[in-house]
Short mmCIF file of C-alpha atoms in Angstrom, two decimals:
data_model
loop_
_atom_site.label_atom_id
_atom_site.label_comp_id
_atom_site.label_asym_id
_atom_site.label_seq_id
_atom_site.Cartn_x
_atom_site.Cartn_y
_atom_site.Cartn_z
CA UNK A 1 5.28 -27.28 -7.27
CA UNK A 2 8.91 -26.20 -6.74
CA UNK A 3 8.91 -24.53 -3.32
CA UNK A 4 11.58 -22.08 -4.45
CA UNK A 5 9.77 -21.06 -7.62
CA UNK A 6 8.37 -17.58 -8.17
CA UNK A 7 4.87 -19.01 -8.59
CA UNK A 8 4.99 -20.89 -5.29
CA UNK A 9 6.58 -18.10 -3.24
CA UNK A 10 4.16 -15.43 -4.43
CA UNK A 11 1.18 -17.73 -3.82
CA UNK A 12 1.99 -17.57 -0.07
CA UNK A 13 1.50 -13.78 0.15
CA UNK A 14 3.98 -13.60 3.02
CA UNK A 15 5.75 -15.73 5.62
CA UNK A 16 8.97 -14.91 3.83
CA UNK A 17 11.11 -15.27 6.95
CA UNK A 18 11.02 -18.98 6.06
CA UNK A 19 13.04 -18.28 2.91
CA UNK A 20 16.54 -17.03 2.32
CA UNK A 21 15.88 -14.17 -0.07
CA UNK A 22 15.58 -10.38 -0.07
CA UNK A 23 11.99 -9.18 -0.10
CA UNK A 24 11.83 -6.26 -2.51
CA UNK A 25 8.20 -7.06 -3.27
CA UNK A 26 6.17 -5.84 -0.30
CA UNK A 27 6.23 -2.13 0.43
CA UNK A 28 7.06 -1.16 3.98
CA UNK A 29 9.24 1.25 5.99
CA UNK A 30 12.69 -0.31 6.38
CA UNK A 31 13.78 2.40 8.85
CA UNK A 32 10.98 2.01 11.42
CA UNK A 33 10.33 0.94 14.17
CA UNK A 34 13.65 1.80 15.88
CA UNK A 35 15.40 -0.91 17.89
CA UNK A 36 14.41 0.50 21.27
CA UNK A 37 10.73 0.37 20.30
CA UNK A 38 11.08 -3.28 19.29
CA UNK A 39 12.91 -3.98 22.54
CA UNK A 40 10.06 -2.37 24.47
CA UNK A 41 7.55 -4.69 22.79
CA UNK A 42 9.83 -7.68 23.31
CA UNK A 43 10.14 -6.96 27.03
CA UNK A 44 6.35 -7.23 27.40
CA UNK A 45 5.86 -10.22 25.10
CA UNK A 46 5.10 -12.77 27.82
CA UNK A 47 2.45 -10.52 29.37
CA UNK A 48 0.93 -9.63 26.01
CA UNK A 49 0.54 -13.17 24.65
CA UNK A 50 -1.30 -14.18 27.85
CA UNK A 51 -3.67 -11.21 27.78
CA UNK A 52 -6.80 -10.35 25.81
CA UNK A 53 -6.70 -7.06 23.89
CA UNK A 54 -9.23 -4.27 24.45
CA UNK A 55 -12.32 -3.68 22.35
CA UNK A 56 -12.07 -2.07 18.92
CA UNK A 57 -13.62 1.14 20.23
CA UNK A 58 -10.91 1.49 22.89
CA UNK A 59 -8.04 0.69 20.53
CA UNK A 60 -9.44 3.15 18.00
CA UNK A 61 -9.42 5.84 20.70
CA UNK A 62 -5.77 5.03 21.47
CA UNK A 63 -4.82 5.51 17.81
CA UNK A 64 -6.96 8.64 17.61
CA UNK A 65 -4.78 10.28 20.25
CA UNK A 66 -1.66 9.48 18.23
CA UNK A 67 -2.97 10.90 14.94
CA UNK A 68 -4.89 13.78 16.50
CA UNK A 69 -8.38 12.60 15.51
CA UNK A 70 -11.42 12.04 17.72
CA UNK A 71 -11.52 8.31 18.42
CA UNK A 72 -15.23 8.26 17.57
CA UNK A 73 -14.22 8.96 13.96
CA UNK A 74 -11.63 6.15 13.83
CA UNK A 75 -11.96 2.41 13.28
CA UNK A 76 -8.85 0.24 13.55
CA UNK A 77 -8.76 -2.99 11.57
CA UNK A 78 -6.67 -6.12 11.30
CA UNK A 79 -4.78 -4.54 8.45
CA UNK A 80 -6.40 -2.32 5.84
CA UNK A 81 -7.59 -5.50 4.14
CA UNK A 82 -10.12 -6.24 6.90
CA UNK A 83 -11.48 -2.72 6.58
CA UNK A 84 -11.65 -2.93 2.79
CA UNK A 85 -13.85 -6.01 3.14
CA UNK A 86 -16.13 -4.32 5.68
CA UNK A 87 -16.40 -1.13 3.60
CA UNK A 88 -17.12 -3.03 0.40
CA UNK A 89 -19.73 -5.22 2.04
CA UNK A 90 -21.67 -2.43 3.76
CA UNK A 91 -21.23 0.73 1.67
CA UNK A 92 -20.52 -0.25 -1.94
CA UNK A 93 -22.84 -1.46 -4.68
CA UNK A 94 -21.04 -0.11 -7.75
CA UNK A 95 -17.53 1.28 -7.38
CA UNK A 96 -15.61 3.44 -9.85
CA UNK A 97 -11.86 3.04 -9.53
CA UNK A 98 -8.84 4.01 -11.64
CA UNK A 99 -6.91 0.96 -12.89
CA UNK A 100 -4.19 -0.07 -12.25
CA UNK A 101 -4.70 0.25 -8.51
CA UNK A 102 -4.29 -1.87 -5.38
CA UNK A 103 -5.89 -5.10 -6.59
CA UNK A 104 -7.65 -5.89 -3.32
CA UNK A 105 -10.22 -3.19 -4.06
CA UNK A 106 -11.64 -4.56 -7.33
CA UNK A 107 -11.00 -8.17 -6.32
CA UNK A 108 -12.88 -7.86 -3.01
CA UNK A 109 -15.75 -6.03 -4.68
CA UNK A 110 -16.19 -8.77 -7.25
CA UNK A 111 -15.93 -11.50 -4.62
CA UNK A 112 -18.73 -9.82 -2.67
CA UNK A 113 -20.95 -9.56 -5.74
CA UNK A 114 -20.49 -5.82 -6.27
CA UNK A 115 -20.17 -4.05 -9.61
CA UNK A 116 -16.73 -2.69 -10.51
CA UNK A 117 -16.57 0.20 -12.99
CA UNK A 118 -12.88 0.47 -13.92
CA UNK A 119 -11.39 3.65 -15.33
CA UNK A 120 -8.29 2.65 -17.29
CA UNK A 121 -5.20 4.80 -16.83
CA UNK A 122 -2.68 5.12 -19.64
CA UNK A 123 0.38 7.10 -20.66
CA UNK A 124 2.10 8.36 -17.52
CA UNK A 125 -0.81 6.98 -15.42
CA UNK A 126 -1.77 10.40 -14.01
CA UNK A 127 -5.48 10.64 -13.30
CA UNK A 128 -7.50 13.19 -15.27
CA UNK A 129 -9.89 14.33 -12.54
CA UNK A 130 -12.61 15.74 -14.82
CA UNK A 131 -12.57 12.70 -17.08
CA UNK A 132 -12.78 10.36 -14.10
CA UNK A 133 -15.74 12.30 -12.69
CA UNK A 134 -17.48 11.94 -16.06
CA UNK A 135 -16.78 8.22 -15.88
CA UNK A 136 -18.35 8.06 -12.42
CA UNK A 137 -21.48 9.74 -13.76
CA UNK A 138 -21.89 7.48 -16.79
CA UNK A 139 -21.09 4.28 -14.88
CA UNK A 140 -23.87 4.80 -12.34
CA UNK A 141 -21.44 4.15 -9.48
CA UNK A 142 -22.55 4.83 -5.91
CA UNK A 143 -18.94 5.05 -4.73
CA UNK A 144 -15.42 5.89 -5.87
CA UNK A 145 -12.00 4.80 -4.65
CA UNK A 146 -8.78 6.73 -5.19
CA UNK A 147 -5.39 5.45 -3.98
CA UNK A 148 -3.20 8.52 -3.44
CA UNK A 149 -0.28 8.01 -4.02
CA UNK A 150 -1.41 5.23 -6.32
CA UNK A 151 -0.14 1.67 -6.04
CA UNK A 152 1.45 0.40 -8.28
CA UNK A 153 2.00 3.49 -10.47
CA UNK A 154 3.45 5.87 -7.85
CA UNK A 155 1.43 8.78 -9.26
CA UNK A 156 -0.22 11.32 -6.99
CA UNK A 157 -2.97 13.89 -7.09
CA UNK A 158 -2.16 17.26 -5.53
CA UNK A 159 -4.26 18.54 -2.66
CA UNK A 160 -6.12 20.88 -5.00
CA UNK A 161 -6.85 18.04 -7.44
CA UNK A 162 -8.08 15.61 -4.79
CA UNK A 163 -10.13 18.36 -3.12
CA UNK A 164 -11.80 19.16 -6.44
CA UNK A 165 -12.58 15.48 -6.89
CA UNK A 166 -14.26 15.01 -3.51
CA UNK A 167 -16.16 18.29 -3.90
CA UNK A 168 -17.58 17.19 -7.24
CA UNK A 169 -18.43 13.69 -6.00
CA UNK A 170 -20.40 14.85 -2.96
CA UNK A 171 -23.52 13.13 -4.34
CA UNK A 172 -22.02 9.65 -3.98
CA UNK A 173 -22.65 7.40 -1.00
CA UNK A 174 -18.91 7.00 -0.46
CA UNK A 175 -15.63 8.50 -1.63
CA UNK A 176 -12.79 6.40 -0.23
CA UNK A 177 -9.28 7.86 -0.37
CA UNK A 178 -6.42 5.47 0.39
CA UNK A 179 -3.51 7.49 1.84
CA UNK A 180 -1.33 4.54 2.86
CA UNK A 181 1.78 5.98 1.19
CA UNK A 182 1.17 9.69 1.79
CA UNK A 183 4.08 10.08 4.24
CA UNK A 184 6.49 9.22 1.43
CA UNK A 185 5.28 12.00 -0.85
CA UNK A 186 7.54 14.96 -1.65
CA UNK A 187 4.62 17.07 -2.88
CA UNK A 188 4.00 20.33 -1.02
CA UNK A 189 1.56 21.00 0.48
CA UNK A 190 1.06 17.43 1.57
CA UNK A 191 -1.91 16.04 -0.41
CA UNK A 192 -3.63 14.41 2.57
CA UNK A 193 -7.25 15.48 2.93
CA UNK A 194 -8.00 13.77 6.24
CA UNK A 195 -8.88 17.22 7.59
CA UNK A 196 -11.82 17.43 5.16
CA UNK A 197 -13.88 14.59 6.64
CA UNK A 198 -15.84 16.97 8.88
CA UNK A 199 -17.14 18.94 5.88
CA UNK A 200 -17.62 15.96 3.54
CA UNK A 201 -19.99 13.36 5.06
CA UNK A 202 -19.35 10.81 2.29
CA UNK A 203 -15.55 11.07 2.56
CA UNK A 204 -13.58 8.28 4.21
CA UNK A 205 -9.80 8.02 4.56
CA UNK A 206 -8.16 4.60 4.81
CA UNK A 207 -4.54 3.90 5.73
CA UNK A 208 -2.39 0.83 6.13
CA UNK A 209 -0.11 1.13 9.15
CA UNK A 210 1.96 -1.71 7.67
CA UNK A 211 3.16 0.51 4.85
CA UNK A 212 4.22 3.66 6.65
CA UNK A 213 5.18 2.34 10.10
CA UNK A 214 6.94 -0.81 8.89
CA UNK A 215 4.92 -3.37 10.88
CA UNK A 216 3.07 -5.60 8.37
CA UNK A 217 3.30 -8.53 10.78
CA UNK A 218 1.14 -6.71 13.34
CA UNK A 219 -1.73 -6.35 10.83
CA UNK A 220 -2.93 -2.80 11.47
CA UNK A 221 -4.90 -0.31 9.40
CA UNK A 222 -7.55 2.32 10.08
CA UNK A 223 -10.24 4.50 8.59
CA UNK A 224 -11.27 8.06 9.44
CA UNK A 225 -14.80 9.34 8.84
CA UNK A 226 -17.04 11.95 10.42
CA UNK A 227 -20.12 10.07 9.20
CA UNK A 228 -21.43 8.33 12.33
CA UNK A 229 -23.49 5.86 10.30
CA UNK A 230 -20.49 4.86 8.18
CA UNK A 231 -18.29 4.46 11.25
CA UNK A 232 -20.93 2.35 12.97
CA UNK A 233 -21.29 0.05 9.96
CA UNK A 234 -17.56 -0.46 9.64
CA UNK A 235 -17.11 -1.08 13.36
CA UNK A 236 -19.88 -3.68 13.21
CA UNK A 237 -18.05 -5.29 10.29
CA UNK A 238 -14.93 -6.08 12.33
CA UNK A 239 -14.81 -8.52 15.22
CA UNK A 240 -14.49 -7.40 18.83
CA UNK A 241 -10.93 -8.74 19.17
CA UNK A 242 -9.55 -8.42 15.66
CA UNK A 243 -6.52 -6.47 16.97
CA UNK A 244 -4.11 -8.58 19.00
CA UNK A 245 -2.47 -7.47 22.24
CA UNK A 246 0.97 -6.92 20.70
CA UNK A 247 -0.52 -4.62 18.07
CA UNK A 248 -2.45 -2.75 20.78
CA UNK A 249 0.74 -2.26 22.79
CA UNK A 250 2.43 -0.93 19.66
CA UNK A 251 -0.30 1.69 19.23
CA UNK A 252 -0.23 2.60 22.92
CA UNK A 253 3.46 3.50 22.66
CA UNK A 254 3.52 4.87 19.12
CA UNK A 255 3.10 8.49 20.16
CA UNK A 256 6.50 8.44 21.87
CA UNK A 257 8.26 7.72 18.59
CA UNK A 258 6.81 10.29 16.20
CA UNK A 259 10.09 12.19 15.79
CA UNK A 260 11.87 8.95 14.87
CA UNK A 261 9.02 8.12 12.51
CA UNK A 262 9.41 11.40 10.63
CA UNK A 263 13.16 10.77 10.32
CA UNK A 264 12.48 7.23 9.06
CA UNK A 265 10.11 8.53 6.38
CA UNK A 266 12.77 10.99 5.22
CA UNK A 267 15.22 8.08 4.91
CA UNK A 268 12.66 6.13 2.87
CA UNK A 269 12.15 9.05 0.48
CA UNK A 270 15.90 9.49 0.01
CA UNK A 271 16.47 5.77 -0.56
CA UNK A 272 13.59 5.54 -3.02
CA UNK A 273 14.71 8.49 -5.11
CA UNK A 274 18.28 7.17 -5.21
CA UNK A 275 16.87 3.81 -6.32
CA UNK A 276 14.94 5.61 -9.07
CA UNK A 277 18.10 7.30 -10.32
CA UNK A 278 20.00 4.01 -10.35
CA UNK A 279 17.20 2.28 -12.24
CA UNK A 280 17.20 5.08 -14.83
CA UNK A 281 20.83 4.19 -15.58
CA UNK A 282 20.00 0.58 -16.52
CA UNK A 283 19.53 0.08 -20.23
CA UNK A 284 16.21 -1.59 -21.02
CA UNK A 285 14.47 -0.36 -17.84
CA UNK A 286 12.07 2.60 -17.70
CA UNK A 287 11.23 3.53 -14.09
CA UNK A 288 8.16 5.71 -13.58
CA UNK A 289 8.51 8.67 -11.18
CA UNK A 290 7.07 7.82 -7.79
CA UNK A 291 5.65 9.47 -4.69
CA UNK A 292 5.55 6.18 -2.81
CA UNK A 293 8.17 3.77 -1.45
CA UNK A 294 8.07 1.63 -4.59
CA UNK A 295 8.78 2.07 -8.29
CA UNK A 296 6.87 0.75 -11.28
CA UNK A 297 9.21 -0.20 -14.12
CA UNK A 298 8.55 -0.97 -17.76
CA UNK A 299 11.01 -3.29 -19.47
CA UNK A 300 11.89 -3.16 -23.11
CA UNK A 301 10.37 -5.76 -25.41
CA UNK A 302 13.21 -8.27 -25.08
CA UNK A 303 12.09 -9.48 -21.62
CA UNK A 304 8.79 -9.94 -19.80
CA UNK A 305 8.13 -9.04 -16.21
CA UNK A 306 7.79 -12.73 -15.38
CA UNK A 307 11.18 -13.57 -16.91
CA UNK A 308 13.00 -10.82 -15.02
CA UNK A 309 11.21 -11.59 -11.74
CA UNK A 310 12.08 -15.27 -12.07
CA UNK A 311 15.74 -14.57 -12.81
CA UNK A 312 16.05 -12.16 -9.89
CA UNK A 313 14.70 -14.79 -7.50
CA UNK A 314 16.44 -17.85 -8.93
CA UNK A 315 19.85 -16.32 -9.61
CA UNK A 316 20.16 -13.50 -7.09
CA UNK A 317 17.75 -14.33 -4.25
CA UNK A 318 15.65 -11.18 -4.68
CA UNK A 319 11.85 -11.16 -4.81
CA UNK A 320 10.05 -8.36 -6.65
CA UNK A 321 6.46 -7.94 -7.82
CA UNK A 322 5.78 -9.30 -11.30
CA UNK A 323 3.09 -7.05 -12.78
CA UNK A 324 2.80 -8.95 -16.06
CA UNK A 325 -0.71 -8.38 -17.46
CA UNK A 326 -2.05 -7.27 -14.07
CA UNK A 327 -4.45 -4.39 -13.64
CA UNK A 328 -4.34 -3.29 -17.25
CA UNK A 329 -0.56 -3.39 -17.48
CA UNK A 330 1.13 -5.24 -20.32
CA UNK A 331 3.65 -8.11 -20.21
CA UNK A 332 6.70 -5.97 -19.52
CA UNK A 333 6.03 -4.45 -16.09
CA UNK A 334 7.55 -5.05 -12.65
CA UNK A 335 7.22 -3.19 -9.34
CA UNK A 336 10.13 -2.81 -6.99
CA UNK A 337 9.75 -1.97 -3.30
CA UNK A 338 12.38 0.37 -1.96
CA UNK A 339 14.34 -1.05 0.99
CA UNK A 340 17.56 0.16 2.61
CA UNK A 341 20.16 1.71 0.32
CA UNK A 342 22.33 -1.42 0.63
CA UNK A 343 19.46 -3.69 -0.38
CA UNK A 344 18.47 -1.37 -3.22
CA UNK A 345 22.03 -1.39 -4.56
CA UNK A 346 22.05 -5.20 -4.48
CA UNK A 347 18.85 -5.21 -6.52
CA UNK A 348 19.99 -2.67 -9.14
CA UNK A 349 23.28 -4.51 -9.58
CA UNK A 350 21.41 -7.78 -10.17
CA UNK A 351 18.91 -6.15 -12.53
CA UNK A 352 21.73 -4.50 -14.49
CA UNK A 353 23.39 -7.89 -14.89
CA UNK A 354 20.16 -9.43 -16.16
CA UNK A 355 19.45 -6.61 -18.58
CA UNK A 356 22.99 -6.75 -19.93
CA UNK A 357 22.30 -10.36 -20.91
CA UNK A 358 18.84 -9.74 -22.37
CA UNK A 359 19.98 -10.79 -25.85
CA UNK A 360 20.77 -14.21 -24.40
CA UNK A 361 17.35 -14.34 -22.75
CA UNK A 362 15.59 -13.52 -26.02
CA UNK A 363 17.56 -16.18 -27.88
CA UNK A 364 16.73 -18.80 -25.26
CA UNK A 365 13.04 -17.91 -25.47
CA UNK A 366 13.12 -18.23 -29.26
CA UNK A 367 14.48 -21.76 -28.97
#
């Protein structure tokens, strides 16, 4: 396989520092951590790589102090993916989930022999809460997962909508709300419902620290739940040293940088909305409004998502997410992660060039 091809690169799921291209595929915070935070970690690198990290319970307590939650209600994982596996294995038998969504949820459930009851989104991809609740009832699901804001659609449920949903699903064993992109939402009041875990025993919040704090290489995520049994099961599902010492040091110092973090999130929102406006100006591209740090785009019928993704990588050195026929989407979808304004402008310029030549692409395909 060509080691520069789209198929090969995406099959690696990371390690992209080994390639000379712009990663506009994975969603992260390009404005955090600040340089002085990275320098702090770098200065302790020799000590950290020679030292064992603390137990999960201790590291969870450290994060709890940062986010203002009792550490007994927090479990830190080696990325949200480790927690998704533990949750699916121990708490899910039949899960209802709107599709498209983060593919790890249905994929992991199927791999673990669980039943997936998909609820297909259409139109503008906004979730009809009452219709979804009816779907949960008829599907016989014991659990429901909502990604809010949703990946890859960028849609969001308001606080009143998500509160109604968890209230009406109180009979389920688990309602899991993924709030990994919530800091990038412009909706007021902020739609996070992490404060409702104390009054909703089946409610669990999951977040990927990679997405909002810009540290995917550290592999950090966490859940919040007031259900002691749920917390115990999840903590038993992760290994004693699943969090490395560098990641622990990051969490130990994170509280000192919350003001910079809020500023970084504001930069992300501004960059993303400017990217949206620039994409709107490209003929043949329909960007969907977003409350995340990424934008789902539908291309006109002259080009597929795979064709555009391949051309961006091969001709311009830019990697995006090809959403062709994934998660209920058709052949003409791509997802673009918002980066710095300079990187976003490079991407929109390249995409505009490709779309301007789409007649040539269609002719070549016909041959």
